[in-house]
């Protein structure tokens, strides 16, 4: 019988924090390992592509502040990229920065990839916040099969 | 492109094919979203492929519709 009493919903704040520290870690901590690894793969794939296309300049909290709000939901990975950008590229003179800063579509696509990764990880964090302990996809599937029979 | 340093320098050579990147973007989004929504792994990658295709075709259809509107409908208004 499905659990319908909403007053008994558990909130896993630790899973939420772990999921922010590293994408997918929240679900892994809850025993949903396979889902956690798939989330980790998907989020890191988007961040990887974003930095590959836009360079580390794709994350810039000073010049792209609104985008950074979306990107930062990926956690310390994105903050580290921003720190690298601020240390390596921003202090350089304009003539040297020109080859390291993304132009037009390269910057837009790179920034968008990492922003999408951040927003998707926010959805994942909300799921981890109220996910059931050890309720992995196989178990859910087995539960559904048992309920049908 | 010869002196391109991946991850440090942006991939400026992709300027003319930027729209191709909708495919890896929708793939990444689908991998994450379907991992939360799918009830079994046996159909997981099929669902990911289906959702990726739906996003790409949906955005392509919107692009065609906007193109038709701008190229054909707006000139008729003048």
CSV table of C-alpha atoms in Angstrom, one decimal:
chain,number,residue,atom,x,y,z
A,1,UNK,CA,0.0,0.0,0.0
A,2,UNK,CA,1.5,3.4,-0.9
A,3,UNK,CA,2.6,5.7,1.9
A,4,UNK,CA,0.1,8.6,1.7
A,5,UNK,CA,0.6,10.3,5.1
A,6,UNK,CA,2.4,13.5,4.1
A,7,UNK,CA,3.3,14.3,7.7
A,8,UNK,CA,5.8,11.4,7.6
A,9,UNK,CA,7.9,12.6,4.7
A,10,UNK,CA,11.6,12.6,5.7
A,11,UNK,CA,13.9,15.3,4.5
A,12,UNK,CA,17.5,14.2,3.9
A,13,UNK,CA,19.4,17.4,4.4
A,14,UNK,CA,22.7,15.6,4.5
A,15,UNK,CA,21.9,14.0,1.1
A,16,UNK,CA,21.1,17.5,-0.2
A,17,UNK,CA,24.4,18.9,1.0
A,18,UNK,CA,26.4,15.9,-0.3
A,19,UNK,CA,24.7,16.2,-3.7
A,20,UNK,CA,25.8,19.8,-3.9
A,21,UNK,CA,29.3,19.0,-2.8
A,22,UNK,CA,29.6,16.5,-5.7
A,23,UNK,CA,26.8,15.7,-8.1
A,24,UNK,CA,25.2,12.3,-7.5
A,25,UNK,CA,26.8,11.8,-4.1
A,26,UNK,CA,23.5,12.6,-2.3
A,27,UNK,CA,21.7,9.6,-4.0
A,28,UNK,CA,24.7,7.3,-3.4
A,29,UNK,CA,24.6,8.2,0.3
A,30,UNK,CA,20.9,7.2,0.3
A,31,UNK,CA,21.8,3.8,-1.1
A,32,UNK,CA,20.6,4.7,-4.7
A,33,UNK,CA,24.1,4.0,-6.1
A,34,UNK,CA,23.2,3.4,-9.7
A,35,UNK,CA,21.0,6.5,-9.9
A,36,UNK,CA,23.7,8.5,-8.2
A,37,UNK,CA,26.4,7.4,-10.7
A,38,UNK,CA,24.1,8.2,-13.7
A,39,UNK,CA,23.4,11.7,-12.2
A,40,UNK,CA,27.2,12.1,-11.7
A,41,UNK,CA,27.9,11.1,-15.3
A,42,UNK,CA,25.2,13.4,-16.7
A,43,UNK,CA,26.2,16.5,-14.7
A,44,UNK,CA,29.9,16.1,-15.2
A,45,UNK,CA,29.3,15.4,-18.9
A,46,UNK,CA,27.6,18.8,-19.3
A,47,UNK,CA,30.3,20.6,-17.2
A,48,UNK,CA,33.0,18.9,-19.2
A,49,UNK,CA,31.5,19.9,-22.6
A,50,UNK,CA,30.8,23.4,-21.3
A,51,UNK,CA,34.5,24.0,-20.3
A,52,UNK,CA,35.7,22.2,-23.5
A,53,UNK,CA,33.7,24.6,-25.7
A,54,UNK,CA,33.8,27.8,-23.7
A,55,UNK,CA,37.1,27.4,-21.9
A,56,UNK,CA,37.4,28.1,-18.1
A,57,UNK,CA,36.1,31.6,-19.0
A,58,UNK,CA,32.6,30.0,-19.3
A,59,UNK,CA,32.3,30.4,-15.5
A,60,UNK,CA,32.8,34.0,-14.4
A,61,UNK,CA,30.9,35.2,-11.3
A,62,UNK,CA,32.0,38.8,-11.9
A,63,UNK,CA,31.0,39.3,-15.5
A,64,UNK,CA,28.2,36.6,-15.8
A,65,UNK,CA,26.7,36.9,-12.3
A,66,UNK,CA,23.2,35.8,-13.2
A,67,UNK,CA,24.5,32.7,-15.1
A,68,UNK,CA,26.7,31.9,-12.1
A,69,UNK,CA,23.6,31.7,-9.9
A,70,UNK,CA,22.4,28.8,-12.1
A,71,UNK,CA,25.9,27.3,-12.5
A,72,UNK,CA,26.8,27.2,-8.8
A,73,UNK,CA,24.3,24.5,-8.1
A,74,UNK,CA,26.9,22.1,-9.6
A,75,UNK,CA,28.9,22.7,-6.4
A,76,UNK,CA,32.6,23.2,-5.7
A,77,UNK,CA,33.5,21.9,-9.2
A,78,UNK,CA,32.1,25.1,-10.7
A,79,UNK,CA,33.5,27.3,-7.9
A,80,UNK,CA,37.0,25.8,-8.6
A,81,UNK,CA,36.6,26.6,-12.4
A,82,UNK,CA,35.6,30.2,-11.4
A,83,UNK,CA,38.7,30.5,-9.1
A,84,UNK,CA,40.9,29.2,-11.9
A,85,UNK,CA,39.4,31.8,-14.3
A,86,UNK,CA,39.9,34.6,-11.8
A,87,UNK,CA,43.5,33.6,-11.1
A,88,UNK,CA,44.7,32.7,-14.6
A,89,UNK,CA,42.7,34.8,-17.1
A,90,UNK,CA,41.1,37.8,-15.5
A,91,UNK,CA,44.4,39.5,-14.3
A,92,UNK,CA,46.0,39.2,-17.8
A,93,UNK,CA,46.4,42.2,-20.1
A,94,UNK,CA,43.7,42.5,-22.8
A,95,UNK,CA,46.1,41.4,-25.6
A,96,UNK,CA,46.8,38.1,-23.8
A,97,UNK,CA,43.2,37.6,-22.6
A,98,UNK,CA,41.9,37.8,-26.2
A,99,UNK,CA,42.8,34.2,-27.1
A,100,UNK,CA,41.6,32.8,-23.7
A,101,UNK,CA,38.2,34.4,-23.6
A,102,UNK,CA,35.3,32.8,-25.5
A,103,UNK,CA,33.8,34.8,-28.3
A,104,UNK,CA,30.2,34.9,-29.4
A,105,UNK,CA,28.8,31.3,-29.7
A,106,UNK,CA,31.8,29.6,-27.9
A,107,UNK,CA,31.1,31.6,-24.8
A,108,UNK,CA,27.3,31.3,-25.0
A,109,UNK,CA,27.3,27.6,-25.5
A,110,UNK,CA,29.9,27.0,-22.8
A,111,UNK,CA,28.1,29.1,-20.3
A,112,UNK,CA,24.7,27.5,-21.2
A,113,UNK,CA,26.0,23.9,-20.9
A,114,UNK,CA,27.3,24.6,-17.3
A,115,UNK,CA,24.1,26.5,-16.4
A,116,UNK,CA,22.0,23.6,-17.6
A,117,UNK,CA,24.2,21.2,-15.5
A,118,UNK,CA,23.6,23.5,-12.4
A,119,UNK,CA,19.8,23.6,-12.9
A,120,UNK,CA,19.6,19.8,-13.5
A,121,UNK,CA,21.6,19.3,-10.3
A,122,UNK,CA,19.1,21.5,-8.5
A,123,UNK,CA,16.3,19.2,-9.6
A,124,UNK,CA,18.5,16.2,-8.5
A,125,UNK,CA,19.0,17.8,-5.1
A,126,UNK,CA,15.3,18.3,-4.6
A,127,UNK,CA,14.8,14.6,-5.4
A,128,UNK,CA,17.5,13.6,-3.0
A,129,UNK,CA,16.0,15.8,-0.3
A,130,UNK,CA,12.8,13.6,-0.1
A,131,UNK,CA,14.0,10.3,-1.7
A,132,UNK,CA,13.5,7.0,0.1
A,133,UNK,CA,16.5,5.3,1.7
A,134,UNK,CA,17.8,2.4,-0.3
A,135,UNK,CA,14.9,2.8,-2.8
A,136,UNK,CA,16.9,2.2,-6.0
A,137,UNK,CA,15.4,1.7,-9.4
A,138,UNK,CA,15.7,-2.2,-9.2
A,139,UNK,CA,13.9,-2.2,-5.8
A,140,UNK,CA,11.2,0.2,-7.1
A,141,UNK,CA,10.7,-2.0,-10.1
A,142,UNK,CA,10.5,-5.1,-7.9
A,143,UNK,CA,7.9,-3.3,-5.6
A,144,UNK,CA,5.8,-2.4,-8.6
A,145,UNK,CA,5.9,-6.0,-9.9
A,146,UNK,CA,4.9,-7.2,-6.5
A,147,UNK,CA,2.1,-4.8,-6.3
A,148,UNK,CA,0.8,-5.7,-9.7
A,149,UNK,CA,0.8,-9.5,-9.0
B,1,UNK,CA,43.1,25.5,-34.1
B,2,UNK,CA,46.6,24.1,-34.2
B,3,UNK,CA,47.6,25.9,-31.0
B,4,UNK,CA,44.3,25.2,-29.3
B,5,UNK,CA,44.7,24.3,-25.6
B,6,UNK,CA,41.6,22.3,-24.5
B,7,UNK,CA,39.7,23.6,-21.4
B,8,UNK,CA,42.0,26.7,-21.1
B,9,UNK,CA,41.1,28.2,-24.5
B,10,UNK,CA,37.6,28.3,-25.9
B,11,UNK,CA,36.8,26.2,-29.0
B,12,UNK,CA,36.4,29.2,-31.3
B,13,UNK,CA,36.6,26.9,-34.4
B,14,UNK,CA,33.0,25.8,-33.6
B,15,UNK,CA,31.5,29.2,-34.4
B,16,UNK,CA,29.9,28.0,-37.7
B,17,UNK,CA,28.5,24.7,-36.3
B,18,UNK,CA,27.3,26.0,-32.9
B,19,UNK,CA,23.8,24.5,-33.3
B,20,UNK,CA,25.3,20.9,-33.4
B,21,UNK,CA,25.9,21.3,-29.7
B,22,UNK,CA,22.2,21.0,-29.0
B,23,UNK,CA,22.7,17.2,-29.3
B,24,UNK,CA,25.2,16.7,-26.5
B,25,UNK,CA,23.3,19.2,-24.4
B,26,UNK,CA,20.0,17.4,-24.7
B,27,UNK,CA,21.8,14.1,-24.2
B,28,UNK,CA,23.3,15.3,-20.9
B,29,UNK,CA,19.9,16.7,-19.7
B,30,UNK,CA,18.2,13.4,-20.7
B,31,UNK,CA,20.7,11.2,-18.9
B,32,UNK,CA,20.1,13.1,-15.6
B,33,UNK,CA,16.3,13.5,-16.0
B,34,UNK,CA,15.6,9.9,-17.0
B,35,UNK,CA,17.7,8.6,-14.1
B,36,UNK,CA,15.3,10.3,-11.8
B,37,UNK,CA,12.1,9.3,-13.6
B,38,UNK,CA,12.7,5.8,-15.1
B,39,UNK,CA,11.3,2.9,-13.2
B,40,UNK,CA,13.6,0.2,-14.6
B,41,UNK,CA,17.1,0.1,-16.1
B,42,UNK,CA,16.1,-2.2,-18.9
B,43,UNK,CA,14.5,0.7,-20.8
B,44,UNK,CA,16.7,3.5,-19.4
B,45,UNK,CA,19.0,4.1,-22.4
B,46,UNK,CA,16.1,3.8,-24.8
B,47,UNK,CA,14.2,6.5,-22.8
B,48,UNK,CA,17.4,8.6,-22.9
B,49,UNK,CA,17.6,8.3,-26.7
B,50,UNK,CA,13.9,9.0,-27.1
B,51,UNK,CA,14.0,12.1,-24.9
B,52,UNK,CA,17.2,13.4,-26.6
B,53,UNK,CA,15.5,13.0,-30.0
B,54,UNK,CA,12.3,14.7,-28.8
B,55,UNK,CA,14.3,17.7,-27.5
B,56,UNK,CA,16.3,18.1,-30.7
B,57,UNK,CA,13.3,17.7,-33.0
B,58,UNK,CA,11.2,20.0,-30.8
B,59,UNK,CA,13.8,22.8,-30.9
B,60,UNK,CA,14.4,22.2,-34.6
B,61,UNK,CA,10.6,22.5,-35.2
B,62,UNK,CA,10.5,25.8,-33.2
B,63,UNK,CA,13.4,27.1,-35.2
B,64,UNK,CA,11.7,26.3,-38.5
B,65,UNK,CA,8.4,27.9,-37.3
B,66,UNK,CA,10.2,31.1,-36.2
B,67,UNK,CA,12.1,31.1,-39.5
B,68,UNK,CA,8.9,30.8,-41.5
B,69,UNK,CA,7.3,33.5,-39.4
B,70,UNK,CA,10.2,35.9,-39.9
B,71,UNK,CA,10.8,35.2,-43.6
B,72,UNK,CA,7.3,34.8,-44.9
B,73,UNK,CA,4.7,36.2,-42.4
B,74,UNK,CA,6.3,39.4,-41.3
B,75,UNK,CA,7.0,40.6,-44.9
B,76,UNK,CA,3.3,40.2,-45.6
B,77,UNK,CA,2.5,42.6,-42.8
B,78,UNK,CA,4.4,45.4,-44.4
